Amino acid sequence: MTLVMQILVDGFVISSLYALGAIGFTIIFGVSGVLNLAHGGILVVAAMVAWYMGANLGLGVYPACLVGILAGIVMAYLTYYLVVSPIERSRRIPAEEKEIFILTATLLWGIMIQEMLAYIFSSNPISVPRLVPGITNVFGVHTPTNELAIGVVSWLVILGLWFFVNKTRFGKAILAASINPRGVSLLGFELSSIHRLVWGLYGLLAGLAGVLLATFIGASPTNVGDLTASAFIIVILGGLGSVPGSLLAAYIIGFIETLTAYLSDPSYRTLPALFMLIIVIYLRPQGLFGRR
Amino acid sequence: MKEYRKSGRGLALGAGLALALGAAVGFSPISAHAAAKAPIKIGVIAPFSAIDGISIVNAAEMATDDINAHGGIDGRKIELLKYDDHASAADGVRAFQRAVKQDHVVAVVGTFISEVALAVEPWAARLHEPFLITGAASDQITNLVREHYAQYKYVFHANLNSTFLGDVVCAQSHAILVKDFHYKTAVVMSENAAWTKPLDDEYLKCLPKAGLKVVDHIRFSPNTTDFTPIFNKIEDTHANVIITGIAHVGVKPTIQWHDQQVPALLAGWSSQAGASTFWKDTNGATEGVITGNLGAPGAALTPKSNPFSSAYVKRYKTTPAYNSYTTFDAFYILKDAIERAHSTKANALVSALEKTNYVGTIGREQFYGRTAKYAHGFKFGKGYVTGVAIQWQDGQQKIIWPTHAATAKPILPKWLKPKK
């Protein structure tokens, strides 16, 4: 019974964090068609800035995390203005090749971020102090309260995002842009403004996921590739551009990994998800809820 | 290799000026006297971005400056050449080849990761280059020397090997965990790496003799991102203490152990916890953690211990790691050997190194003979290197073992109680 509860609690926390990390990744693809392979880099920048502000500049944990989230937003905009937008606007790159150019450029940008972080902060793992100290006994499972808080914050943000997208004018514009960009333009919305808004939203989500990750299992520049790969696997499984698909996929991946870690060996936790990805690509390439 | 750096950049300029001056006054620019006073090049290889890597480089810099400030080696200055192996065997081998073939160093000192040291070792044999290993601990290092002495005689293990590290922890465990805390059960938890195989074998042998029954043995990947399942499994065993063998990792398991308030003390060998930066790296989660080390600030193991650690802290604003002590001493061992051999030639140096009898910062340092089980390894035990145990208490590293060097009594983290 304890083992089942351990798996349920840990699975819930890690899956919620995965969902938060992947949801921005899938929105960016859904709205602007960009697969941002620098995603892990943005998460780690947010984590390391929050750590630096707390450990070296003496900021409290909450202000440090806010600065970390801000760094996530800044990095998202840098990615957009320095890497993505110049390719999108380029007349020398044929339209049909732009996707692959952006894919390659963001991959290289992610590597640059990783190398810059390692140069500035070293590759040693860092950790941000817990947002909520203490231990909570969940049906006999000794769980750090911070982990439960991460699960709750993740879901509050996801619900807030749902509310924003479905109930506000800007949110509805984003939703419409993901379905029919041309139609949205004809209705008088400027598509580039929507893209800018979405990149800001993405930075907020990625920054928050980065700092929460840093309070849970820590972060290091060497995690950049792994974090991008996790988000990539989740959105492929869920269906590129599908938010509900990404949420479901995050929980499937999170629980499979947790089950593997508890029932087999923590060293193998990422393997079943990778096998699953291969099977999904063969049997249902559009993913669980994919539109494209 | 962009990480390759030379200390003493003025040397090239100085050499150029000397050549110009020599030519101007009509002398041969390379006189016998000038050659004799040319600097002695020594290489140091380590992963610069690791806590236990930069500690090697720092100690090498300190030893170089210290020796040079006191007249050098037989009047010749040391020129230190530094190479970053990025904790990679391939980079380590490339660095070693460059140090020997291109930069013509007389000896190489380093490195941290056993897998890197073991990859470099055959190159020390092939290139006939003295290689003093000061950070890696695998027993395999000296096995190769014993089994293939003629080829591998150039390798010296200027550090305690993994089996001895296990013995250090068992002696500490008996004195602290069994006698003071009345602990009876332990889980052995080590990262899966070359150095922990003999370490774990020794733990499993000597912990029961020390009074701790081993109820589980866990080996985890150094890439493990979440230790929650491992700690939950340990909690289910109701063990009193977790005896670790960790060096490649350290921050993550320590933070998660603290945050989860795992009801078992964290003790054993946690190399990163030996450096004072570990407190900041773990946001203080290392409070209460006990780790073996070869030396520590305040532990007057020899008259050289505290002057070294004080100077290190003053210069680098962090305490020396275990391999800072061994690296600093390795440079003095080399100096001593070169002066006795009156030569920097490899074979003469090997013969002199084999006769080392040097009181360093962590004890009397001698190497076992060629037929010994740990050929060319540091001698371990009373009268030689014995190690210490430190515990993090209120943000400071306190020495809690051996008793004669102790600066504090062992304590338990707030959520743990001694057994009755």
XYZ file of C-alpha atoms in Angstrom:
712
model
C 0.000 0.000 0.000
C 2.814 2.395 0.929
C 4.558 1.624 -2.361
C 1.375 2.403 -4.309
C 0.995 5.715 -2.470
C 4.658 6.563 -3.045
C 4.212 5.988 -6.771
C 0.977 7.989 -6.863
C 2.398 10.972 -4.960
C 5.731 11.103 -6.780
C 4.090 10.417 -10.126
C 1.630 13.281 -9.582
C 4.374 15.787 -8.666
C 6.756 14.957 -11.494
C 3.920 14.713 -14.049
C 2.535 18.111 -13.052
C 5.952 19.664 -13.476
C 6.363 17.941 -16.855
C 2.961 19.263 -17.913
C 3.896 22.807 -16.961
C 7.218 22.506 -18.760
C 5.711 21.082 -21.948
C 2.566 23.172 -22.250
C 4.375 26.336 -23.387
C 6.414 24.263 -25.824
C 3.236 22.947 -27.447
C 1.462 26.349 -27.489
C 4.390 27.893 -29.362
C 4.157 25.139 -31.936
C 0.361 25.344 -32.138
C 0.295 29.092 -32.718
C 3.480 29.916 -34.585
C 4.596 26.516 -35.894
C 7.951 26.756 -34.110
C 9.522 23.680 -32.511
C 11.823 25.444 -30.065
C 14.715 23.096 -29.413
C 16.287 25.662 -27.066
C 13.452 24.942 -24.613
C 15.642 23.175 -22.030
C 18.084 26.084 -22.159
C 15.357 28.552 -21.188
C 14.309 26.381 -18.232
C 17.882 26.089 -16.999
C 18.556 29.837 -17.404
C 15.535 30.571 -15.191
C 16.709 27.994 -12.637
C 20.301 29.246 -12.542
C 19.365 32.925 -12.377
C 17.025 32.208 -9.446
C 19.824 30.268 -7.732
C 22.385 33.009 -8.395
C 20.093 35.722 -7.054
C 19.496 33.762 -3.865
C 22.894 32.210 -3.214
C 25.177 35.037 -4.377
C 23.166 38.246 -4.168
C 21.285 37.364 -1.002
C 17.737 37.724 -2.367
C 15.033 35.781 -0.529
C 13.736 32.654 -2.204
C 10.515 34.239 -3.542
C 12.117 37.377 -5.055
C 14.910 35.184 -6.450
C 12.347 32.920 -8.111
C 10.526 35.946 -9.556
C 13.780 37.188 -11.084
C 14.323 33.641 -12.416
C 10.890 33.671 -14.071
C 11.656 37.113 -15.515
C 14.882 35.670 -16.930
C 12.766 32.936 -18.573
C 10.605 35.605 -20.260
C 13.676 37.572 -21.380
C 15.247 34.406 -22.810
C 12.032 33.542 -24.644
C 11.982 36.970 -26.282
C 15.696 36.755 -27.094
C 15.014 33.407 -28.749
C 12.190 34.938 -30.740
C 13.917 38.162 -31.813
C 17.453 36.833 -32.327
C 16.791 33.368 -33.720
C 13.226 32.755 -34.881
C 12.016 36.079 -36.233
C 15.005 36.760 -38.562
C 14.429 33.365 -40.213
C 10.679 33.918 -40.474
C 11.245 37.308 -42.120
C 14.079 36.219 -44.379
C 13.367 36.393 -48.095
C 16.453 34.375 -48.921
C 15.189 31.234 -47.185
C 12.412 29.478 -49.144
C 9.144 29.323 -47.166
C 9.051 25.510 -47.225
C 12.531 25.339 -45.662
C 11.928 27.792 -42.855
C 10.696 25.168 -40.394
C 13.877 23.130 -40.700
C 15.991 26.289 -40.484
C 14.220 27.303 -37.259
C 14.574 23.777 -35.897
C 18.332 23.820 -36.536
C 18.785 27.404 -35.334
C 16.981 26.801 -32.034
C 18.953 23.587 -31.516
C 22.207 25.536 -31.937
C 20.882 28.353 -29.753
C 20.160 25.772 -27.037
C 23.740 24.486 -27.257
C 25.037 28.060 -27.066
C 22.936 28.702 -23.949
C 24.279 25.500 -22.385
C 27.895 26.430 -23.110
C 27.418 29.997 -21.895
C 25.842 28.804 -18.646
C 28.651 26.288 -18.102
C 31.221 29.029 -18.751
C 29.597 31.527 -16.394
C 28.346 29.226 -13.609
C 30.258 25.939 -14.259
C 28.503 22.620 -14.884
C 28.008 21.856 -11.203
C 24.376 21.230 -10.324
C 22.612 23.989 -8.417
C 19.491 24.021 -6.313
C 17.108 26.736 -5.170
C 15.902 26.504 -1.537
C 12.421 25.075 -1.040
C 9.520 27.493 -1.465
C 7.633 25.723 1.320
C 9.688 23.962 4.006
C 8.593 20.948 6.010
C 7.329 17.453 5.485
C 3.749 16.284 4.942
C 2.572 12.778 5.628
C 0.390 11.750 2.679
C -1.266 8.435 3.608
C 1.962 7.249 5.206
C 4.292 8.679 2.558
C 6.919 11.080 3.908
C 6.637 13.839 1.296
C 8.413 17.214 1.284
C 5.652 19.845 1.396
C 7.505 21.707 -1.338
C 6.817 18.853 -3.760
C 3.100 19.017 -3.058
C 3.258 22.790 -3.506
C 4.907 22.278 -6.900
C 2.023 20.017 -7.950
C -0.568 22.541 -6.743
C 1.170 25.585 -8.314
C 1.537 23.735 -11.614
C -2.166 22.964 -11.720
C -3.208 26.455 -10.665
C -1.134 27.877 -13.512
C -2.535 25.355 -15.986
C -6.095 26.232 -14.902
C -5.250 29.930 -15.130
C -3.969 29.340 -18.634
C -7.203 27.542 -19.556
C -9.181 30.487 -18.222
C -6.995 32.964 -20.120
C -7.256 31.110 -23.415
C -10.981 30.411 -23.229
C -12.400 33.426 -21.421
C -10.345 36.457 -22.414
C -10.198 38.391 -25.697
C -6.437 37.916 -26.128
C -6.682 34.288 -25.150
C -9.399 33.654 -27.695
C -7.259 35.385 -30.319
C -4.415 32.977 -29.508
C -6.763 30.019 -29.794
C -8.096 31.300 -33.092
C -4.583 31.911 -34.394
C -3.689 28.293 -33.672
C -6.718 27.106 -35.666
C -6.860 29.583 -38.551
C -4.150 32.253 -38.640
C -5.421 33.738 -41.883
C -8.935 34.112 -40.493
C -7.583 35.895 -37.419
C -5.693 38.344 -39.628
C -8.871 39.021 -41.634
C -10.692 39.803 -38.389
C -8.219 42.636 -37.776
C -5.821 41.008 -35.322
C -2.162 41.528 -36.048
C -0.609 38.083 -36.167
C 2.831 39.318 -35.124
C 1.320 40.840 -31.937
C -0.244 37.479 -31.143
C 3.108 35.776 -31.693
C 4.830 38.244 -29.366
C 2.202 37.622 -26.711
C 2.537 33.864 -27.075
C 6.331 34.020 -26.736
C 5.923 36.053 -23.544
C 3.432 33.529 -22.223
C 5.789 30.742 -23.175
C 8.662 32.449 -21.320
C 6.485 32.782 -18.231
C 5.550 29.081 -18.261
C 9.091 27.901 -19.029
C 10.574 30.247 -16.401
C 8.154 29.016 -13.759
C 8.818 25.373 -14.671
C 12.578 26.072 -14.469
C 12.516 27.584 -10.979
C 10.133 24.926 -9.643
C 12.426 22.253 -11.065
C 15.360 23.930 -9.311
C 13.559 23.734 -5.951
C 12.747 20.063 -6.502
C 15.618 18.177 -8.125
C 17.996 21.035 -8.984
C 19.411 21.929 -12.392
C 22.680 22.109 -14.267
C 23.725 23.216 -17.765
C 24.119 19.529 -18.610
C 20.324 19.133 -18.200
C 19.533 21.373 -21.199
C 19.334 18.533 -23.725
C 17.402 16.196 -21.397
C 14.786 18.831 -20.609
C 14.262 19.624 -24.283
C 13.991 15.906 -25.018
C 11.387 15.411 -22.248
C 9.200 18.221 -23.588
C 9.667 16.944 -27.124
C 8.618 13.390 -26.200
C 5.557 14.683 -24.334
C 4.292 16.864 -27.184
C 4.933 14.171 -29.797
C 2.999 11.672 -27.698
C 0.217 14.161 -26.972
C 0.081 15.460 -30.513
C 1.996 18.517 -31.693
C 0.129 21.690 -30.803
C -2.509 19.994 -28.620
C -2.650 21.317 -25.049
C -4.974 18.561 -23.704
C -2.774 15.999 -25.477
C 0.350 17.399 -23.805
C -1.318 17.308 -20.381
C -2.355 13.686 -20.811
C 1.055 12.755 -22.261
C 2.850 14.452 -19.370
C 0.959 12.244 -16.923
C 1.515 9.096 -18.982
C 5.270 9.774 -19.214
C 5.537 10.935 -15.585
C 3.825 7.837 -14.210
C 5.666 5.414 -16.501
C 8.965 6.932 -15.349
C 7.946 6.778 -11.692
C 6.785 3.174 -12.002
C 10.090 2.274 -13.665
C 12.086 4.057 -10.958
C 10.243 2.278 -8.136
C 9.708 -1.158 -9.620
C 12.921 -1.517 -11.582
C 15.818 0.928 -11.201
C 15.898 4.756 -11.137
C 18.706 4.589 -13.708
C 16.260 3.216 -16.306
C 13.471 5.703 -15.678
C 13.660 7.453 -19.062
C 13.971 4.300 -21.191
C 10.312 3.138 -21.378
C 9.177 6.611 -22.470
C 11.677 6.549 -25.327
C 10.449 3.115 -26.442
C 6.912 4.410 -26.236
C 7.822 7.374 -28.425
C 9.146 5.047 -31.121
C 5.944 2.977 -31.008
C 3.777 6.115 -31.198
C 5.735 7.413 -34.193
C 5.114 4.074 -35.963
C 1.472 3.538 -35.046
C 0.047 7.037 -34.598
C 2.480 9.649 -35.871
C 0.065 12.503 -35.174
C 0.086 11.543 -31.449
C -2.897 11.091 -29.135
C -4.638 14.386 -29.934
C -2.613 15.597 -32.895
C -4.038 17.863 -35.575
C -1.085 18.013 -37.950
C 42.541 22.837 -26.902
C 41.478 26.281 -25.786
C 41.516 25.365 -22.076
C 45.219 24.761 -22.258
C 46.874 27.549 -20.323
C 50.375 28.389 -19.293
C 51.320 30.107 -16.101
C 54.196 32.486 -16.662
C 53.253 34.108 -19.952
C 56.324 36.275 -19.699
C 58.488 33.269 -20.433
C 58.084 33.480 -24.204
C 58.857 37.198 -24.167
C 61.789 36.597 -21.841
C 63.148 33.872 -24.078
C 62.851 36.161 -27.107
C 64.697 38.953 -25.346
C 67.384 36.527 -24.204
C 67.876 35.316 -27.777
C 68.121 38.866 -29.099
C 70.553 39.907 -26.389
C 72.651 36.769 -26.865
C 72.859 37.352 -30.601
C 73.732 41.037 -30.087
C 76.719 40.301 -27.826
C 77.880 37.402 -29.960
C 77.234 34.491 -27.577
C 75.487 31.294 -28.403
C 71.922 31.901 -27.183
C 71.559 28.384 -25.691
C 74.443 28.104 -23.338
C 74.833 25.120 -21.028
C 74.165 27.354 -18.047
C 70.916 28.698 -19.471
C 69.710 25.177 -20.268
C 70.435 24.075 -16.731
C 68.351 26.933 -15.379
C 65.458 26.405 -17.759
C 62.171 25.872 -15.924
C 60.973 22.376 -15.130
C 57.637 21.833 -16.820
C 55.008 19.924 -14.871
C 51.512 19.257 -16.211
C 48.292 19.061 -14.251
C 45.167 17.441 -15.691
C 41.721 17.834 -14.101
C 38.101 18.664 -14.939
C 38.130 22.417 -14.276
C 34.394 22.871 -13.801
C 33.955 20.140 -11.147
C 34.230 20.961 -7.433
C 36.756 18.140 -7.064
C 38.536 19.107 -10.276
C 39.352 22.757 -9.746
C 40.582 21.783 -6.281
C 43.409 19.860 -8.002
C 44.321 22.837 -10.193
C 44.244 25.234 -7.247
C 46.590 23.031 -5.220
C 48.937 22.667 -8.206
C 49.097 26.467 -8.542
C 49.761 26.852 -4.831
C 52.521 24.256 -4.806
C 54.139 25.783 -7.895
C 54.150 29.294 -6.423
C 55.303 27.999 -3.045
C 58.200 25.993 -4.474
C 59.207 28.788 -6.867
C 59.130 31.342 -4.057
C 61.553 29.163 -2.094
C 64.148 28.744 -4.822
C 62.452 26.219 -7.082
C 63.828 22.735 -7.686
C 67.619 22.784 -7.560
C 67.427 26.452 -8.494
C 65.061 25.865 -11.412
C 61.542 27.268 -11.402
C 58.535 25.107 -12.078
C 56.473 26.022 -15.120
C 52.955 24.736 -14.583
C 50.890 23.691 -17.582
C 47.179 23.109 -17.010
C 44.885 20.912 -19.089
C 41.117 20.513 -18.761
C 39.970 16.909 -19.287
C 36.258 17.853 -18.983
C 35.810 14.613 -16.973
C 36.185 12.803 -20.311
C 38.569 9.905 -20.928
C 39.135 10.988 -24.547
C 39.975 14.555 -23.530
C 42.189 13.251 -20.725
C 44.200 11.114 -23.137
C 44.526 13.990 -25.627
C 45.661 16.318 -22.844
C 48.254 13.806 -21.641
C 49.591 13.243 -25.164
C 49.867 16.967 -25.720
C 51.579 17.504 -22.369
C 54.218 14.871 -23.166
C 54.745 15.073 -26.914
C 54.276 18.767 -27.534
C 54.911 20.546 -24.247
C 57.586 18.137 -22.968
C 56.543 18.157 -19.325
C 58.712 16.033 -17.027
C 55.725 14.637 -15.135
C 51.937 14.878 -15.041
C 49.813 15.226 -11.892
C 46.003 14.698 -11.644
C 43.163 13.714 -12.237
C 39.803 13.333 -10.480
C 37.747 10.680 -12.294
C 39.022 7.080 -12.076
C 37.750 6.264 -15.571
C 39.869 9.133 -16.943
C 42.959 8.122 -14.927
C 42.608 4.508 -16.107
C 42.354 5.660 -19.734
C 45.450 7.842 -19.380
C 47.499 5.230 -17.516
C 48.460 3.143 -20.610
C 49.727 6.344 -22.212
C 51.995 7.002 -19.243
C 53.329 3.491 -19.853
C 53.731 3.945 -23.623
C 55.275 7.409 -23.442
C 57.441 6.594 -20.394
C 56.078 9.590 -18.528
C 55.843 9.785 -14.723
C 52.160 10.214 -13.808
C 51.159 10.925 -10.210
C 47.441 10.244 -9.743
C 46.111 12.409 -6.935
C 42.311 12.377 -7.246
C 41.141 9.060 -8.728
C 40.869 6.193 -6.263
C 40.200 2.953 -8.167
C 42.292 -0.014 -7.021
C 42.754 -0.899 -10.676
C 45.342 1.911 -10.942
C 47.890 0.024 -8.857
C 46.809 -3.417 -10.079
C 48.195 -2.491 -13.504
C 51.507 -1.423 -11.958
C 51.870 -4.703 -10.064
C 50.851 -6.927 -12.981
C 52.863 -5.123 -15.694
C 55.585 -3.402 -13.724
C 58.056 -2.898 -16.593
C 55.443 -0.972 -18.605
C 53.473 0.724 -15.853
C 56.258 1.639 -13.429
C 55.804 5.318 -14.381
C 52.451 5.447 -12.597
C 52.252 6.390 -8.915
C 49.014 6.502 -6.978
C 49.527 9.502 -4.679
C 46.122 9.043 -3.062
C 44.452 6.389 -0.916
C 42.804 3.734 -3.038
C 39.124 2.784 -2.777
C 39.716 -0.193 -0.497
C 41.566 2.015 1.969
C 38.859 4.668 1.734
C 36.403 1.922 2.722
C 38.613 1.040 5.679
C 38.753 4.700 6.765
C 34.943 4.871 6.749
C 34.594 1.598 8.667
C 36.980 2.797 11.386
C 35.040 6.062 11.668
C 31.720 4.221 11.664
C 32.781 2.029 14.567
C 33.940 5.019 16.621
C 31.063 7.388 15.833
C 28.009 5.532 14.555
C 28.270 2.381 16.664
C 29.869 3.690 19.858
C 28.367 7.187 20.049
C 24.994 6.763 18.330
C 24.468 3.007 19.036
C 23.549 2.423 15.417
C 23.190 -1.174 14.246
C 22.069 -1.184 10.604
C 23.260 0.480 7.414
C 22.440 0.735 3.733
C 25.380 1.075 1.368
C 24.514 3.581 -1.382
C 27.127 4.315 -4.033
C 27.263 5.832 -7.465
C 27.984 3.347 -10.222
C 31.610 4.150 -11.075
C 34.999 2.459 -11.263
C 36.130 3.785 -7.889
C 33.095 2.525 -5.962
C 33.372 -1.150 -6.975
C 36.292 -1.919 -4.623
C 34.907 0.626 -2.158
C 31.589 -1.201 -1.899
C 33.327 -4.582 -1.686
C 35.292 -3.261 1.276
C 32.206 -1.668 2.871
C 30.352 -4.976 2.674
C 33.310 -6.723 4.310
C 34.297 -4.242 6.998
C 31.024 -2.614 8.072
C 29.721 -5.793 9.783
C 33.083 -6.078 11.568
C 32.669 -2.449 12.649
C 29.274 -3.304 14.156
C 26.874 -2.292 11.378
C 24.713 -4.879 9.650
C 24.274 -4.015 5.977
C 20.559 -4.401 5.184
C 20.658 -3.208 1.579
C 23.182 -2.322 -1.084
C 22.196 0.234 -3.732
C 24.248 1.276 -6.726
C 22.757 4.135 -8.703
C 23.619 5.832 -11.981
C 25.519 9.128 -11.649
C 22.890 10.503 -14.061
C 20.068 9.892 -11.580
C 17.896 13.012 -11.510
C 15.450 12.153 -8.728
C 16.564 10.274 -5.606
C 13.093 10.085 -4.066
C 12.506 6.413 -5.042
C 15.916 5.447 -3.670
C 15.362 7.221 -0.363
C 11.843 5.807 -0.050
C 13.294 2.318 -0.546
C 15.912 3.003 2.123
C 13.238 4.307 4.490
C 11.410 0.996 4.109
C 14.497 -0.885 5.347
C 14.495 1.138 8.631
C 18.280 1.375 8.404
C 19.968 3.737 10.883
C 22.523 5.130 8.476
C 23.261 5.437 4.757
C 26.927 4.778 4.025
C 27.702 6.550 0.772
C 30.286 6.296 -1.933
C 29.661 9.475 -3.938
C 32.006 11.838 -5.760
C 30.660 12.449 -9.273
C 27.335 13.406 -7.701
C 26.796 14.989 -4.320
C 24.517 18.023 -4.439
C 21.294 16.315 -5.566
C 21.275 13.324 -3.189
C 22.257 15.537 -0.264
C 19.494 18.084 -0.900
C 16.860 15.424 -1.425
C 17.987 13.524 1.682
C 17.567 16.722 3.700
C 14.304 17.875 2.093
C 12.721 14.461 2.478
C 14.089 14.199 6.042
C 15.113 10.627 5.400
C 15.209 8.911 8.817
C 18.766 7.636 8.355
C 21.987 9.597 8.810
C 24.075 10.317 5.706
C 27.677 9.246 6.302
C 30.479 7.486 4.429
C 32.444 9.041 1.607
C 30.966 12.124 -0.076
C 33.887 13.786 -1.835
C 32.130 17.024 -2.776
C 31.126 17.557 0.863
C 34.829 17.929 1.641
C 34.944 21.386 0.034
C 33.348 24.313 1.884
C 31.525 25.478 -1.253
C 29.280 22.452 -0.684
C 27.356 24.365 1.987
C 26.294 27.014 -0.522
C 25.837 24.480 -3.313
C 23.323 22.556 -1.177
C 21.701 25.617 0.436
C 22.790 24.254 3.790
C 21.169 20.834 3.240
C 24.519 19.234 4.080
C 24.039 20.094 7.783
C 24.746 16.907 9.754
C 26.352 15.015 6.860
C 29.481 13.058 7.843
C 32.163 12.344 5.280
C 35.597 10.876 5.259
C 38.391 13.107 4.011
C 42.170 12.981 3.882
C 42.619 16.255 5.742
C 40.600 19.226 6.953
C 41.260 22.757 8.186
C 42.145 22.543 11.851
C 43.279 18.909 11.701
C 46.972 19.083 12.600
C 47.903 15.687 11.167
C 51.423 16.955 10.504
C 53.113 20.333 11.035
C 52.325 21.113 7.370
C 48.571 20.457 7.529
C 47.248 23.704 8.942
C 49.653 26.105 7.199
C 48.573 24.549 3.894
C 44.839 24.577 4.572
C 44.962 28.156 5.949
C 46.878 29.419 2.914
C 44.476 27.574 0.600
C 41.397 29.075 2.271
C 42.981 32.538 2.188
C 43.777 32.276 -1.511
C 40.701 30.491 -2.872
C 38.015 31.362 -0.268
C 37.087 27.702 0.031
C 38.511 24.776 1.953
C 40.795 22.312 0.176
C 39.193 19.110 -1.107
C 40.839 15.731 -0.386
C 42.713 15.908 -3.677
C 44.042 19.394 -2.919
C 46.110 17.846 -0.130
C 47.370 15.014 -2.304
C 48.098 17.278 -5.287
C 49.991 19.824 -3.186
C 52.040 17.001 -1.678
C 52.618 15.376 -5.089
C 54.465 18.472 -6.278
C 56.733 18.348 -3.230
C 57.229 14.605 -3.732
C 58.297 15.349 -7.316
C 60.601 18.152 -6.154
C 62.165 15.832 -3.604
C 62.605 13.048 -6.186
C 64.150 15.341 -8.830
C 66.592 16.743 -6.281
C 67.617 13.289 -5.100
C 67.907 11.952 -8.648
C 69.708 15.087 -9.914
C 67.748 14.430 -13.074
C 64.375 14.896 -14.687
C 64.745 11.787 -16.870
C 61.832 9.405 -16.452
C 63.682 6.282 -15.292
C 65.816 8.174 -12.783
C 62.703 9.899 -11.530
C 60.831 6.614 -11.119
C 63.683 5.142 -9.056
C 63.732 8.249 -6.857
C 59.939 8.339 -6.488
C 59.983 4.711 -5.325
C 62.215 5.807 -2.434
C 59.885 8.646 -1.392
C 59.720 9.243 2.333
C 58.044 12.591 2.683
C 56.009 14.094 5.501
C 53.257 15.934 3.668
C 50.057 17.673 4.688
C 48.159 14.446 5.484
C 50.819 12.193 6.986
C 54.027 10.398 6.105
C 53.902 9.533 2.419
C 55.606 6.475 0.995
C 54.727 4.249 -1.947
C 54.327 0.475 -1.702
C 56.987 -1.538 -3.518
C 56.630 -3.122 -6.957
C 55.583 -6.543 -5.659
C 53.122 -5.286 -3.068
C 49.385 -5.720 -3.602
C 49.010 -1.982 -4.215
C 52.297 -1.406 -6.057
C 53.194 2.309 -6.224
C 50.136 3.171 -4.100
C 50.225 5.405 -1.026
C 50.920 3.464 2.169
C 47.900 3.418 4.452
C 47.670 2.984 8.197
C 49.248 4.108 11.434
C 52.339 6.196 10.781
C 51.286 6.931 7.198
C 48.069 8.391 5.762
C 44.990 7.571 7.825
C 42.293 10.110 6.921
C 39.821 12.052 9.032
C 36.043 12.311 9.412
C 34.379 15.678 9.146
C 30.815 16.658 9.869
C 28.924 19.733 8.718
C 27.754 21.562 11.833
C 26.170 25.041 11.628
C 27.667 25.651 8.216
C 31.189 24.617 9.180
C 33.239 21.505 8.652
C 34.124 20.090 12.064
C 36.610 17.292 12.578
C 34.998 14.502 14.580
C 37.530 11.703 14.042
C 40.243 10.712 14.898
C 39.814 11.808 18.491
C 43.269 13.378 18.793
C 42.525 15.758 15.915
C 38.823 16.321 16.667
C 37.477 19.851 16.926
C 33.893 18.881 17.808
C 31.723 16.018 18.970
C 29.471 14.311 16.410
C 25.836 15.423 16.381
C 22.676 14.313 14.605
C 20.434 16.362 12.301
C 17.310 17.685 14.064
C 15.008 14.983 12.724
C 17.180 12.070 13.903
C 17.670 10.657 17.396
C 20.437 8.364 18.727
C 19.355 4.764 19.363
C 19.062 3.607 22.964
